[in-house]
mmCIF file of C-alpha atoms (C1' of nucleotides) in Angstrom:
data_model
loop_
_atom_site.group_PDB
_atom_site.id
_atom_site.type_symbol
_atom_site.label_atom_id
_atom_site.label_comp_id
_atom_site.label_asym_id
_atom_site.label_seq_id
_atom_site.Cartn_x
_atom_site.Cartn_y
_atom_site.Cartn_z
ATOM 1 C CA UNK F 1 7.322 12.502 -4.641
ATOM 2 C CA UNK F 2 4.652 11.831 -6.540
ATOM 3 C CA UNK F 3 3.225 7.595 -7.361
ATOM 4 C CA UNK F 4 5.316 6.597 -10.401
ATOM 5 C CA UNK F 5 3.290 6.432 -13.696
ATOM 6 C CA UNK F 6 3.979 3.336 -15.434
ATOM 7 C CA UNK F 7 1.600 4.180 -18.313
ATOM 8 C CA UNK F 8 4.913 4.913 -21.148
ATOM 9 C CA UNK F 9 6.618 1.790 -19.716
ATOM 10 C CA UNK F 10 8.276 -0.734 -22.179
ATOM 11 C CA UNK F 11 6.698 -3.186 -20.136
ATOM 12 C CA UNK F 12 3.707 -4.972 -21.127
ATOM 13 C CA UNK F 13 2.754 -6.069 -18.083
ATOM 14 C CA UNK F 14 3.658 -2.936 -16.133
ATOM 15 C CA UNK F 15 1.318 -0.741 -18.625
ATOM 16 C CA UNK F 16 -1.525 -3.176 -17.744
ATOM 17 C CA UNK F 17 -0.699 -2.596 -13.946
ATOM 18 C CA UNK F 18 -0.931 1.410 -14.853
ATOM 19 C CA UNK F 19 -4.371 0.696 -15.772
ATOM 20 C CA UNK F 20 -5.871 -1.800 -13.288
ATOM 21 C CA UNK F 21 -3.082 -2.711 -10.842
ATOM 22 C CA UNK F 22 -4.672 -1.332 -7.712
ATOM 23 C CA UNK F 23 -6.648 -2.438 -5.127
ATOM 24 C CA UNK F 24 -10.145 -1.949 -5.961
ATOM 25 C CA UNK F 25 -9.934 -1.845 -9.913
ATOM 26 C CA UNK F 26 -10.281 -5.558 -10.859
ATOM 27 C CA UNK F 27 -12.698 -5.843 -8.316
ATOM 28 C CA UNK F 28 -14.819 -3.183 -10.256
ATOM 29 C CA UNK F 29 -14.430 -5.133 -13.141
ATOM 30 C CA UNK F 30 -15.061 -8.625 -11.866
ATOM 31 C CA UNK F 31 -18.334 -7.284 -10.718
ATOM 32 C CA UNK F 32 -18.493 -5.642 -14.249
ATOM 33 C CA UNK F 33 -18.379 -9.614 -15.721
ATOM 34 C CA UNK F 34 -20.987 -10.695 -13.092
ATOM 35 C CA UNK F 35 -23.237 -7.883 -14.570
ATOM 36 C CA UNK F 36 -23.119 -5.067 -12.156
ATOM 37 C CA UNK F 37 -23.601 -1.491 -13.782
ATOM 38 C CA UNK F 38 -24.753 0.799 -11.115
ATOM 39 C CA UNK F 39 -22.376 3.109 -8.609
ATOM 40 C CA UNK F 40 -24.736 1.995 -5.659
ATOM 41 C CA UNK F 41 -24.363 -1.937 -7.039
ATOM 42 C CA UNK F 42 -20.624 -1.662 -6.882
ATOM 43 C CA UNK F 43 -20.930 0.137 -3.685
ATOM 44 C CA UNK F 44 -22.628 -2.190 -1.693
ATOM 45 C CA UNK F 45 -21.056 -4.989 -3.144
ATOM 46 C CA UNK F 46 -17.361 -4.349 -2.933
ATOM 47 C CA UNK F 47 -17.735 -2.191 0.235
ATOM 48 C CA UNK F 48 -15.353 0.598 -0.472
ATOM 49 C CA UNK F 49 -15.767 4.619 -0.430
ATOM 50 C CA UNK F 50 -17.914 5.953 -2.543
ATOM 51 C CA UNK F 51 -15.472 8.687 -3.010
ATOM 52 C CA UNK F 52 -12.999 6.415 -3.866
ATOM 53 C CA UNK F 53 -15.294 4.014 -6.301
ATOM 54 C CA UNK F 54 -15.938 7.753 -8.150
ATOM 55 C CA UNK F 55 -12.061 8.502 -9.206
ATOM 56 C CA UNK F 56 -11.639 4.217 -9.765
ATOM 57 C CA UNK F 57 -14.510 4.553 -12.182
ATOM 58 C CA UNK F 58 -13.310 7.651 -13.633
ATOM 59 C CA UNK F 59 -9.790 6.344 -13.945
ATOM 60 C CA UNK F 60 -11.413 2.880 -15.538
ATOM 61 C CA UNK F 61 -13.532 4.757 -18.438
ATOM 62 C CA UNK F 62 -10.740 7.208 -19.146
ATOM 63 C CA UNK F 63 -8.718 4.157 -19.907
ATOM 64 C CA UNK F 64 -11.218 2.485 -21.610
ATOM 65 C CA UNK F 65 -12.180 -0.333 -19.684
ATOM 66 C CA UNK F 66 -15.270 0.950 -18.695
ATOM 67 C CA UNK F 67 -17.584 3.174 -20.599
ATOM 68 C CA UNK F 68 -20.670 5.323 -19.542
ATOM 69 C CA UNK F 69 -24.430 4.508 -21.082
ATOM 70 C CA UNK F 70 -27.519 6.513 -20.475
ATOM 71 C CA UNK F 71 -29.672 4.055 -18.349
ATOM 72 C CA UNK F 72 -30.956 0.531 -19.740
ATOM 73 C CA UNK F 73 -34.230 0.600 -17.454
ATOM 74 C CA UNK F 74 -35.551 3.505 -18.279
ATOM 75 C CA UNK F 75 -34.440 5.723 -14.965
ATOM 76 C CA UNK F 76 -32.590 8.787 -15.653
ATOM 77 C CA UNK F 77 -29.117 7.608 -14.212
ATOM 78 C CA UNK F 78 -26.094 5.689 -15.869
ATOM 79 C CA UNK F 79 -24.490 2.559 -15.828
ATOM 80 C CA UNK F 80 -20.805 1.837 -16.281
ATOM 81 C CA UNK F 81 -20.601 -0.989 -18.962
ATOM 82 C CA UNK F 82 -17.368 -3.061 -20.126
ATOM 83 C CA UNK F 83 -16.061 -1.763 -23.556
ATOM 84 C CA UNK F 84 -14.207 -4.915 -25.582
ATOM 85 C CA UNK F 85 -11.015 -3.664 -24.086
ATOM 86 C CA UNK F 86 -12.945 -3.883 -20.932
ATOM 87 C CA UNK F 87 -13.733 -8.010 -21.845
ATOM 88 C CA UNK F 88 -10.128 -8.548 -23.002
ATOM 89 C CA UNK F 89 -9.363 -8.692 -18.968
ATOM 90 C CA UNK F 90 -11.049 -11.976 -18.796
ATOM 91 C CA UNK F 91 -8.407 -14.444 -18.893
ATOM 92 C CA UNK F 92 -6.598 -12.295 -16.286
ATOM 93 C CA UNK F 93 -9.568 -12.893 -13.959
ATOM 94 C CA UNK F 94 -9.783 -16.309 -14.503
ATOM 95 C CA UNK F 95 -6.140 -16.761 -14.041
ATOM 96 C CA UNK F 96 -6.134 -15.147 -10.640
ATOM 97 C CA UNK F 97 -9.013 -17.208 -9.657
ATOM 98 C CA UNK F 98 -7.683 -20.089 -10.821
ATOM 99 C CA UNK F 99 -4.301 -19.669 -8.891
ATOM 100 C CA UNK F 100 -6.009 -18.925 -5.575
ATOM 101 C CA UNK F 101 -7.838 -22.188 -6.031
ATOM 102 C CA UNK F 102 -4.652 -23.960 -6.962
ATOM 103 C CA UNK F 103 -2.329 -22.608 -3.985
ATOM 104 C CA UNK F 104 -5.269 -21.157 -1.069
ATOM 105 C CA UNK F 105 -5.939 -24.463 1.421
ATOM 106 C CA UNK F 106 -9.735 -23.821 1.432
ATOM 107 C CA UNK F 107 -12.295 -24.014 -1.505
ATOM 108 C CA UNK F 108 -14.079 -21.741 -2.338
ATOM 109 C CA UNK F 109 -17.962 -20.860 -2.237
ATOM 110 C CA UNK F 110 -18.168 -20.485 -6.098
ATOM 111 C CA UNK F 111 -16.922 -22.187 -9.483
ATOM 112 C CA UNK F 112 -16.507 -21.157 -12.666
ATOM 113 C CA UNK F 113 -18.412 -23.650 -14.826
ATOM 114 C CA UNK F 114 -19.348 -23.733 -18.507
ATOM 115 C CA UNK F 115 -22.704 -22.209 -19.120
ATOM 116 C CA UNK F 116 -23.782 -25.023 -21.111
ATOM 117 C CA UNK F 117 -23.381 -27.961 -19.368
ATOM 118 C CA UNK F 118 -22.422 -26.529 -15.110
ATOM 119 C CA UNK F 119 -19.021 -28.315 -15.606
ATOM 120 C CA UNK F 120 -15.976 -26.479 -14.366
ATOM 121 C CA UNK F 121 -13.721 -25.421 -16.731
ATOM 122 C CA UNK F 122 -10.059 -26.018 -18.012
ATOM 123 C CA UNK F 123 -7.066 -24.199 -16.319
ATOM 124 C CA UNK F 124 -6.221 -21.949 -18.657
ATOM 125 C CA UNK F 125 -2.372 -22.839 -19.987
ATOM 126 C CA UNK F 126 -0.022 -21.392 -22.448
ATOM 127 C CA UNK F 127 1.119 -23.524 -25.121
ATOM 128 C CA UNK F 128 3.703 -22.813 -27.970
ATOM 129 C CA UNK F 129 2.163 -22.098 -32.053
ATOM 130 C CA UNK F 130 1.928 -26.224 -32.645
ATOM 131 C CA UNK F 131 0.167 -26.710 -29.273
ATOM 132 C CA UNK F 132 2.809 -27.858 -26.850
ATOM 133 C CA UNK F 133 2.804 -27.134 -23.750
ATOM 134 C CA UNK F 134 4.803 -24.306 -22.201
ATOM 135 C CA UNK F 135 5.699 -23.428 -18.532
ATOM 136 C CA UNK F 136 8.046 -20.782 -17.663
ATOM 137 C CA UNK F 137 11.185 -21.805 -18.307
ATOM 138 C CA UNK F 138 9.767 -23.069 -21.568
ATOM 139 C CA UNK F 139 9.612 -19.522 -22.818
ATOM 140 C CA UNK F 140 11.894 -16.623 -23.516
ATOM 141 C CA UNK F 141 11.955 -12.869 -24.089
ATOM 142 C CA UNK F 142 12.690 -11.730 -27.900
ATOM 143 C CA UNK F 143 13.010 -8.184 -29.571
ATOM 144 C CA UNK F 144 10.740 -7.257 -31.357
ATOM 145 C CA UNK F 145 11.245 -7.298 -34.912
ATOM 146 C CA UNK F 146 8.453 -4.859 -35.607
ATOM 147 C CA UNK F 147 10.201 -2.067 -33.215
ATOM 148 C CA UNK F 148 12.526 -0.108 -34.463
ATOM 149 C CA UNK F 149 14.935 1.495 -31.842
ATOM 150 C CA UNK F 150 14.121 2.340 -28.865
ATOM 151 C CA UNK F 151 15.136 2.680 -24.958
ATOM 152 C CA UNK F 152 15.067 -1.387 -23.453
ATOM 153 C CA UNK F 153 13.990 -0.646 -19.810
ATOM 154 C CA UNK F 154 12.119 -2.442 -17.545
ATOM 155 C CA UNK F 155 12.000 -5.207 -20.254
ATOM 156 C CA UNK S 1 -8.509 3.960 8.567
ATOM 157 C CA UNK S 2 -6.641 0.734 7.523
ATOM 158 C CA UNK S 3 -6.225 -0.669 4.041
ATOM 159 C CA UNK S 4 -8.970 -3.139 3.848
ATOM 160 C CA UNK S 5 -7.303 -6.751 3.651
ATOM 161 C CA UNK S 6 -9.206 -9.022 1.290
ATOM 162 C CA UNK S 7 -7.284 -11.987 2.967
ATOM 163 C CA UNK S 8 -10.275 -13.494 4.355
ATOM 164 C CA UNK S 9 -12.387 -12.661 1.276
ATOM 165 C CA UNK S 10 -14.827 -15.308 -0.035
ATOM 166 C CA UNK S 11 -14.001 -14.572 -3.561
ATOM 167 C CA UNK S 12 -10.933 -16.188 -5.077
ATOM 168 C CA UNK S 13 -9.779 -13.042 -7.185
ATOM 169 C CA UNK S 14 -9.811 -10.901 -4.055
ATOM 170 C CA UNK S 15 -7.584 -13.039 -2.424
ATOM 171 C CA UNK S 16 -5.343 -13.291 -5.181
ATOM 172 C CA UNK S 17 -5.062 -9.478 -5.193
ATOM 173 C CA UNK S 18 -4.588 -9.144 -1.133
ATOM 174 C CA UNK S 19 -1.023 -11.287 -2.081
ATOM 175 C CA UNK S 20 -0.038 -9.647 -5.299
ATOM 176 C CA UNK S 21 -2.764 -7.122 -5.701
ATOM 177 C CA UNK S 22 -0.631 -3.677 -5.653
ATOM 178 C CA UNK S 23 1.866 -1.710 -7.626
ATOM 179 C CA UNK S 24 5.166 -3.459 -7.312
ATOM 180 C CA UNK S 25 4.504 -6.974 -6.403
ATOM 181 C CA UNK S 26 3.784 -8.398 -9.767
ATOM 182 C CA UNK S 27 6.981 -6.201 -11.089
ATOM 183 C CA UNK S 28 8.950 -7.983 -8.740
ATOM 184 C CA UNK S 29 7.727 -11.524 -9.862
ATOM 185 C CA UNK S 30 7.853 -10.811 -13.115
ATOM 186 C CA UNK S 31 11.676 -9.476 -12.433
ATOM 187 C CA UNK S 32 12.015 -13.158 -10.586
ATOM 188 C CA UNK S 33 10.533 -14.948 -13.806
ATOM 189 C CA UNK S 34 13.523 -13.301 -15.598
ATOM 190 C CA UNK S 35 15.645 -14.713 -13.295
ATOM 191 C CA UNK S 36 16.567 -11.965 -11.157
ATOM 192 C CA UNK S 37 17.222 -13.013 -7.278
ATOM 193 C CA UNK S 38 19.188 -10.017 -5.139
ATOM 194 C CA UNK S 39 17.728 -7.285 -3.550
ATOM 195 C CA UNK S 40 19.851 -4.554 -5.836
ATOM 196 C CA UNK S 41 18.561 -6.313 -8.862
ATOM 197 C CA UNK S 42 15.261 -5.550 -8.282
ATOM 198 C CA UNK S 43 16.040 -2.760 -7.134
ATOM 199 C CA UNK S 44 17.693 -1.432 -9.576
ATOM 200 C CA UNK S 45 15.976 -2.959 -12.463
ATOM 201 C CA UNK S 46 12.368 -1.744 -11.399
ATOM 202 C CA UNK S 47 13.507 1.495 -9.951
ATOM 203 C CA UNK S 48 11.207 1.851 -6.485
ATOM 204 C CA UNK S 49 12.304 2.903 -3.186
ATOM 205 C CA UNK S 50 14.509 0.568 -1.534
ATOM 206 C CA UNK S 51 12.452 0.790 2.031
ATOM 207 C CA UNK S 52 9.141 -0.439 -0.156
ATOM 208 C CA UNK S 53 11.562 -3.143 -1.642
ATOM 209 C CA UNK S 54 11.962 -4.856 1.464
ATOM 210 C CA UNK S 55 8.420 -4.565 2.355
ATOM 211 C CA UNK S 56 7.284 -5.813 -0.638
ATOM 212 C CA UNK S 57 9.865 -8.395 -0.539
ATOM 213 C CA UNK S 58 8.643 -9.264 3.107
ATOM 214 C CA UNK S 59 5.166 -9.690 2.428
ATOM 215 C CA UNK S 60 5.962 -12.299 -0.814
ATOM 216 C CA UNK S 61 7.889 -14.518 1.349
ATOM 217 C CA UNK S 62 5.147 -14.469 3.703
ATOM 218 C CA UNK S 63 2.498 -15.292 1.205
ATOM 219 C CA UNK S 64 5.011 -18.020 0.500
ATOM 220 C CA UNK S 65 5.375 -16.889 -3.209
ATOM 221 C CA UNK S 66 9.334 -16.000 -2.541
ATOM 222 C CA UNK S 67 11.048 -17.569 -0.350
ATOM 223 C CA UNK S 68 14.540 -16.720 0.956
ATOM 224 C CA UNK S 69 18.013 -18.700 -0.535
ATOM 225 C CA UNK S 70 21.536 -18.546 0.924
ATOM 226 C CA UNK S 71 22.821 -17.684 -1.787
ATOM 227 C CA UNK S 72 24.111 -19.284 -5.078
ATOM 228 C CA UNK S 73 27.246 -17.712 -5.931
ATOM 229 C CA UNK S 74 28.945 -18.213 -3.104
ATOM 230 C CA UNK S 75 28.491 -15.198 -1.353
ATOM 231 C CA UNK S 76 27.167 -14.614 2.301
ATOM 232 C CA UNK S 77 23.974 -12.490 0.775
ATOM 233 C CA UNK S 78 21.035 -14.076 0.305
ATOM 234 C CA UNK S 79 18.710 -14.414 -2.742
ATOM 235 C CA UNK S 80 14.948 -14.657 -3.448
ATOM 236 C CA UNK S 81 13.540 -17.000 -5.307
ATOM 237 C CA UNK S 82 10.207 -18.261 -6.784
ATOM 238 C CA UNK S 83 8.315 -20.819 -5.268
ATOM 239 C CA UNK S 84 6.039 -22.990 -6.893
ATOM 240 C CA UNK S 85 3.236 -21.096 -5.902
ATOM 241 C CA UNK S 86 5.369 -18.059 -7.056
ATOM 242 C CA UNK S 87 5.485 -19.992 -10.367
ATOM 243 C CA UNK S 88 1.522 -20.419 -10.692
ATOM 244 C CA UNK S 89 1.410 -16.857 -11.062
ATOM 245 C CA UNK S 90 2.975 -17.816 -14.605
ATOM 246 C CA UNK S 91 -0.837 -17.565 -16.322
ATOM 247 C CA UNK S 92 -1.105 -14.662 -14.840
ATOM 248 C CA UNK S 93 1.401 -12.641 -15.708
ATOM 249 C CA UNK S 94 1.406 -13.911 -19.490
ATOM 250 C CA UNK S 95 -2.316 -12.546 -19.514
ATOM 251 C CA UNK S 96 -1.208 -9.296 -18.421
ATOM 252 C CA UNK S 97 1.022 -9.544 -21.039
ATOM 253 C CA UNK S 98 -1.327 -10.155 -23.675
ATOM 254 C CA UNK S 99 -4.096 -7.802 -22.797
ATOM 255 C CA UNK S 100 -1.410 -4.867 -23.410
ATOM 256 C CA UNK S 101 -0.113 -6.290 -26.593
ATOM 257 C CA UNK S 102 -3.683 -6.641 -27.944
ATOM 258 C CA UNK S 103 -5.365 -2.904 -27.066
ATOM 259 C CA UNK S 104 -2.202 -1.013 -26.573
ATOM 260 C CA UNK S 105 -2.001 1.148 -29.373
ATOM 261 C CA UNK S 106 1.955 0.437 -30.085
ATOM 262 C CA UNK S 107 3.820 -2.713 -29.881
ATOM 263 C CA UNK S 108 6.465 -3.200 -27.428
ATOM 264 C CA UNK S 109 10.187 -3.786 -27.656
ATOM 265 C CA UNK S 110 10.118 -7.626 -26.597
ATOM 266 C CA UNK S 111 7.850 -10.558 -27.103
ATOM 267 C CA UNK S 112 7.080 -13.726 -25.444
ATOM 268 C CA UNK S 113 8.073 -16.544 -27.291
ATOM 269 C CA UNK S 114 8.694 -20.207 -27.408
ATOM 270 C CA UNK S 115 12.851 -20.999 -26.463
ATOM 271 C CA UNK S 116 12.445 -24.067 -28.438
ATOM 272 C CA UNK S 117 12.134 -22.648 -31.798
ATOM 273 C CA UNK S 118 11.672 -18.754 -31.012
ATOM 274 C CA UNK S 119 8.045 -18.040 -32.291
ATOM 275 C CA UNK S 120 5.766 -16.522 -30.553
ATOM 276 C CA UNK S 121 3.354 -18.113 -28.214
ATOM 277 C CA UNK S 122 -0.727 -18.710 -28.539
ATOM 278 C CA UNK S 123 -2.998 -16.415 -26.638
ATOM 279 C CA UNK S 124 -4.375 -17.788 -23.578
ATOM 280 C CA UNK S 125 -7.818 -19.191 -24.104
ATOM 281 C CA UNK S 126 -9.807 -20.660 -21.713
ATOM 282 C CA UNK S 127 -11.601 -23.745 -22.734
ATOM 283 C CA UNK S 128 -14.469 -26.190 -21.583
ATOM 284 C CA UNK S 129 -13.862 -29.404 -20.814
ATOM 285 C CA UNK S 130 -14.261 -30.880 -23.632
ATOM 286 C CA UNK S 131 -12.547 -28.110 -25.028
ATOM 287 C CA UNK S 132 -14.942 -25.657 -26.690
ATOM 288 C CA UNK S 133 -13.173 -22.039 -26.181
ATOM 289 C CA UNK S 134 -15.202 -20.040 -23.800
ATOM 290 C CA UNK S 135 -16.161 -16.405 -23.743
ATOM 291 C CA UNK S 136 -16.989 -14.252 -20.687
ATOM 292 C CA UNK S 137 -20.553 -15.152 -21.598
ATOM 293 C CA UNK S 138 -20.383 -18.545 -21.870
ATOM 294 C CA UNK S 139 -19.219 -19.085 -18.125
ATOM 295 C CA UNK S 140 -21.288 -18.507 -14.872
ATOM 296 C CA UNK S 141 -20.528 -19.240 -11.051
ATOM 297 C CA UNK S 142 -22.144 -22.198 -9.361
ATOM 298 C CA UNK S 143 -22.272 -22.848 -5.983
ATOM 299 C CA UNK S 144 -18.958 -25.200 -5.142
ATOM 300 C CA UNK S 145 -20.622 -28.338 -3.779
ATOM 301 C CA UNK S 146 -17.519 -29.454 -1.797
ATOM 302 C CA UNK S 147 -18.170 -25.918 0.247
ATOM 303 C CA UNK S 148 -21.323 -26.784 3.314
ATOM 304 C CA UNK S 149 -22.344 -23.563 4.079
ATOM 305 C CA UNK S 150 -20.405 -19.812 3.946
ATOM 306 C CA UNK S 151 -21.558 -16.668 4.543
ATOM 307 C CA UNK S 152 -21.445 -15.814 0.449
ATOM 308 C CA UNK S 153 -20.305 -12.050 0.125
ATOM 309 C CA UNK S 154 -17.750 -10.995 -2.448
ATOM 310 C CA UNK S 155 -18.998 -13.717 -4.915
ATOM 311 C "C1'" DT L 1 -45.884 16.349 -1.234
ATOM 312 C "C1'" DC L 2 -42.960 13.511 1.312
ATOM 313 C "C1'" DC L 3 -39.368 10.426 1.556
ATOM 314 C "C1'" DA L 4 -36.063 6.921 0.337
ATOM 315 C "C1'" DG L 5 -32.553 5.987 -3.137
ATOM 316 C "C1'" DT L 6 -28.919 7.512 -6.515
ATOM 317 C "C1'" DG L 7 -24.605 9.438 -7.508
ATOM 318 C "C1'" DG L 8 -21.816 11.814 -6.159
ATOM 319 C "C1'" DT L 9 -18.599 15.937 -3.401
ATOM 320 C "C1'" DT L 10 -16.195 17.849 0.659
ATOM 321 C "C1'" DG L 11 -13.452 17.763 4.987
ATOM 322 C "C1'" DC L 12 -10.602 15.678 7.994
ATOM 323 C "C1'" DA L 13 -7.977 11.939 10.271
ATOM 324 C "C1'" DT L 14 -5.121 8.055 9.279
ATOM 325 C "C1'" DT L 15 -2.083 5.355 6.623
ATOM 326 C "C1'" DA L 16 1.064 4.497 2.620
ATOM 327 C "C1'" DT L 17 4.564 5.910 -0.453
ATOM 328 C "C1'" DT L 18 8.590 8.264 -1.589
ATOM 329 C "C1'" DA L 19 13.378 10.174 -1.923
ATOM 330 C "C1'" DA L 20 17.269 10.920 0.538
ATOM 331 C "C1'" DA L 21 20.364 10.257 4.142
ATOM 332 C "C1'" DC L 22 22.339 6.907 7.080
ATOM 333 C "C1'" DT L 23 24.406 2.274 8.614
ATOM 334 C "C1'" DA L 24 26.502 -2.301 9.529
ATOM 335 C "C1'" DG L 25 28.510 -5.986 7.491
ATOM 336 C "C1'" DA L 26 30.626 -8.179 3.106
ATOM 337 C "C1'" DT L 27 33.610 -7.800 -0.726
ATOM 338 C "C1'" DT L 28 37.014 -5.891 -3.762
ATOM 339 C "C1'" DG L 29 41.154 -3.318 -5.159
ATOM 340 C "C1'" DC L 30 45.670 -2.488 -4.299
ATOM 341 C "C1'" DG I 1 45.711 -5.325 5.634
ATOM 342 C "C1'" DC I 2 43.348 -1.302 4.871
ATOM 343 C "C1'" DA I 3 40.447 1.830 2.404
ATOM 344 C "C1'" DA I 4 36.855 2.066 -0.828
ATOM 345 C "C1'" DT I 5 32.879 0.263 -2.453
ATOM 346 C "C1'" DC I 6 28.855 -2.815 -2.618
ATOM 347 C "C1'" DT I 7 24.839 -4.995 -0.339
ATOM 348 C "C1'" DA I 8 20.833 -4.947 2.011
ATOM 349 C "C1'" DG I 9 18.671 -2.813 4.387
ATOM 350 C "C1'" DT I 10 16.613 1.168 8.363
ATOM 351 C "C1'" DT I 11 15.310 5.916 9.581
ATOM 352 C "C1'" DT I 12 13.387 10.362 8.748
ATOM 353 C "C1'" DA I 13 10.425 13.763 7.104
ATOM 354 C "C1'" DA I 14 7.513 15.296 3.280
ATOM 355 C "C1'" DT I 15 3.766 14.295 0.267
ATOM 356 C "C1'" DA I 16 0.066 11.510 -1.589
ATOM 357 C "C1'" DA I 17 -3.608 8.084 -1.208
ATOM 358 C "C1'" DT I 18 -7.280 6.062 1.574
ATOM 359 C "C1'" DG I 19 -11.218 5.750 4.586
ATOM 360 C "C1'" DC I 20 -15.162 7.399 7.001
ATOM 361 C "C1'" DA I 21 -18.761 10.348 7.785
ATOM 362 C "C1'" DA I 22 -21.386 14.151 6.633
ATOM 363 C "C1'" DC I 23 -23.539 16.696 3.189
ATOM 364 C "C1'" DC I 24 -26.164 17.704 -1.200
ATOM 365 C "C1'" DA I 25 -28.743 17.998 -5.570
ATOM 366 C "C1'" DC I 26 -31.557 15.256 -8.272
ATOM 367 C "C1'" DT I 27 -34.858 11.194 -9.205
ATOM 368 C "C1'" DG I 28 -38.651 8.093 -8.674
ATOM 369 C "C1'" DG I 29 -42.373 6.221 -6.326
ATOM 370 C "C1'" DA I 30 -46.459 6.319 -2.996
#
DNA sequence: TCCAGTGGTTGCATTATTAAACTAGATTGC
DNA sequence: GCAATCTAGTTTAATAATGCAACCACTGGA
């Protein structure tokens, strides 16, 4: 039976879901950003298993989102810090905050503002190589030019 | 036992993930994005059990991100479409995108580009308001002043 | 030394996922 | 018009993931 492994998919997004597309990950992570570290912050904060946070962190460094360091305050434990891969999730944060704000009828206890000057920031939006604007149906899917040959599922 | 449910989570991103948060949703709305409607399309196309299909398929239409359409074609089956909350999950979906084309080791067979003139699109960015780009450092949560007062837990 | 906290592991009950078989109605081929 | 096939599921039984609680070795502080 066995949970499919999406991690050779063609798919862009469906090799990012391999890596963080489960429950708890991206809450790991979005602690990560608020500058958790420690199993026991994670643990209290998210509220999971601890047996469970164990194989998520495990999964999240051997992917290389996460990565081990040997303490910071001087205890003999480890912390689990972002790696730059680990960072590069940040817009995908912000966009799933954002559209919960958009779309969910209640606010919300907490904004995202700009550290410099507390104001909220912009909605993130995709916009073409000159700077337009683009929604979805402003936008296309295009082979690759820099791939040779190769099998075109789950495009 | 019970799978947690974030839905009543104080923390946008949790709720985001309690609509779309597991394996096959965001395959199916990225299948929609493409312009897939019928069941056997999906189906097909992404490959998963056909009992988890409709389940999955279920809960999007009740998190009003699908939503049911006798058909198009003229046939007596029905289709599923994106909302417009469906379609605010645009942002997020491109950023998935993007985080696999930038620390994936090999490129992949398509790319996103703009159907006006067929280059490829800018990288999401998120930006202050007067338009500085912002890194995970330069951001921090505030309290949301329109909010009275909320238990705070899953910031 | 004692004792709480850290960072797990183990065992077991419960729930989710899966493939495969099955089905009722719609559509197509002839 | 009738059989074959397609559609959109449901059912079943096996396997995998999840959750909770208990346990445990090691650390750090009083």
């Amino acid at each position: 039976m066995k949970r499919t492994s999406l991690e050779k998919a063609d798919c862009p997004i469906a090799r990012s879901l391999d890596a963080i597309g489960d429950w708890w990950s991206l809450l790991i992570i979005r602690d990560a950003f608020l500058g958790l570290r420690r199993f026991s912050e994670f643990q209290k904060n998210i509220g999971l298993a601890k047996n469970i946070l164990t194989v998520r962190l495990r999964a999240l460094v051997e992917h290389g989102i996460l990565t081990t360091a040997p303490a910071s305050d001087g205890s003999a434990y480890q912390e689990y810090v972002l790696t730059p891969k680990g960072r590069g999730l940040f817009p995908i944060l912000v966009a799933l905050r954002q559209w919960s704000e958009e779309f969910s009828a209640d606010a919300f206890p907490t904004l995202l503002v700009d550290r410099d000057n507390g104001r909220p920031v912009q909605k993130l939006e995709l916009r073409a190589e000159d700077g337009r604007l683009l929604g979805p149906g402003d936008t296309e899917l295009k082979p690759n030019p820099k791939v040779s040959r190769r099998r075109r599922v789950l495009a």
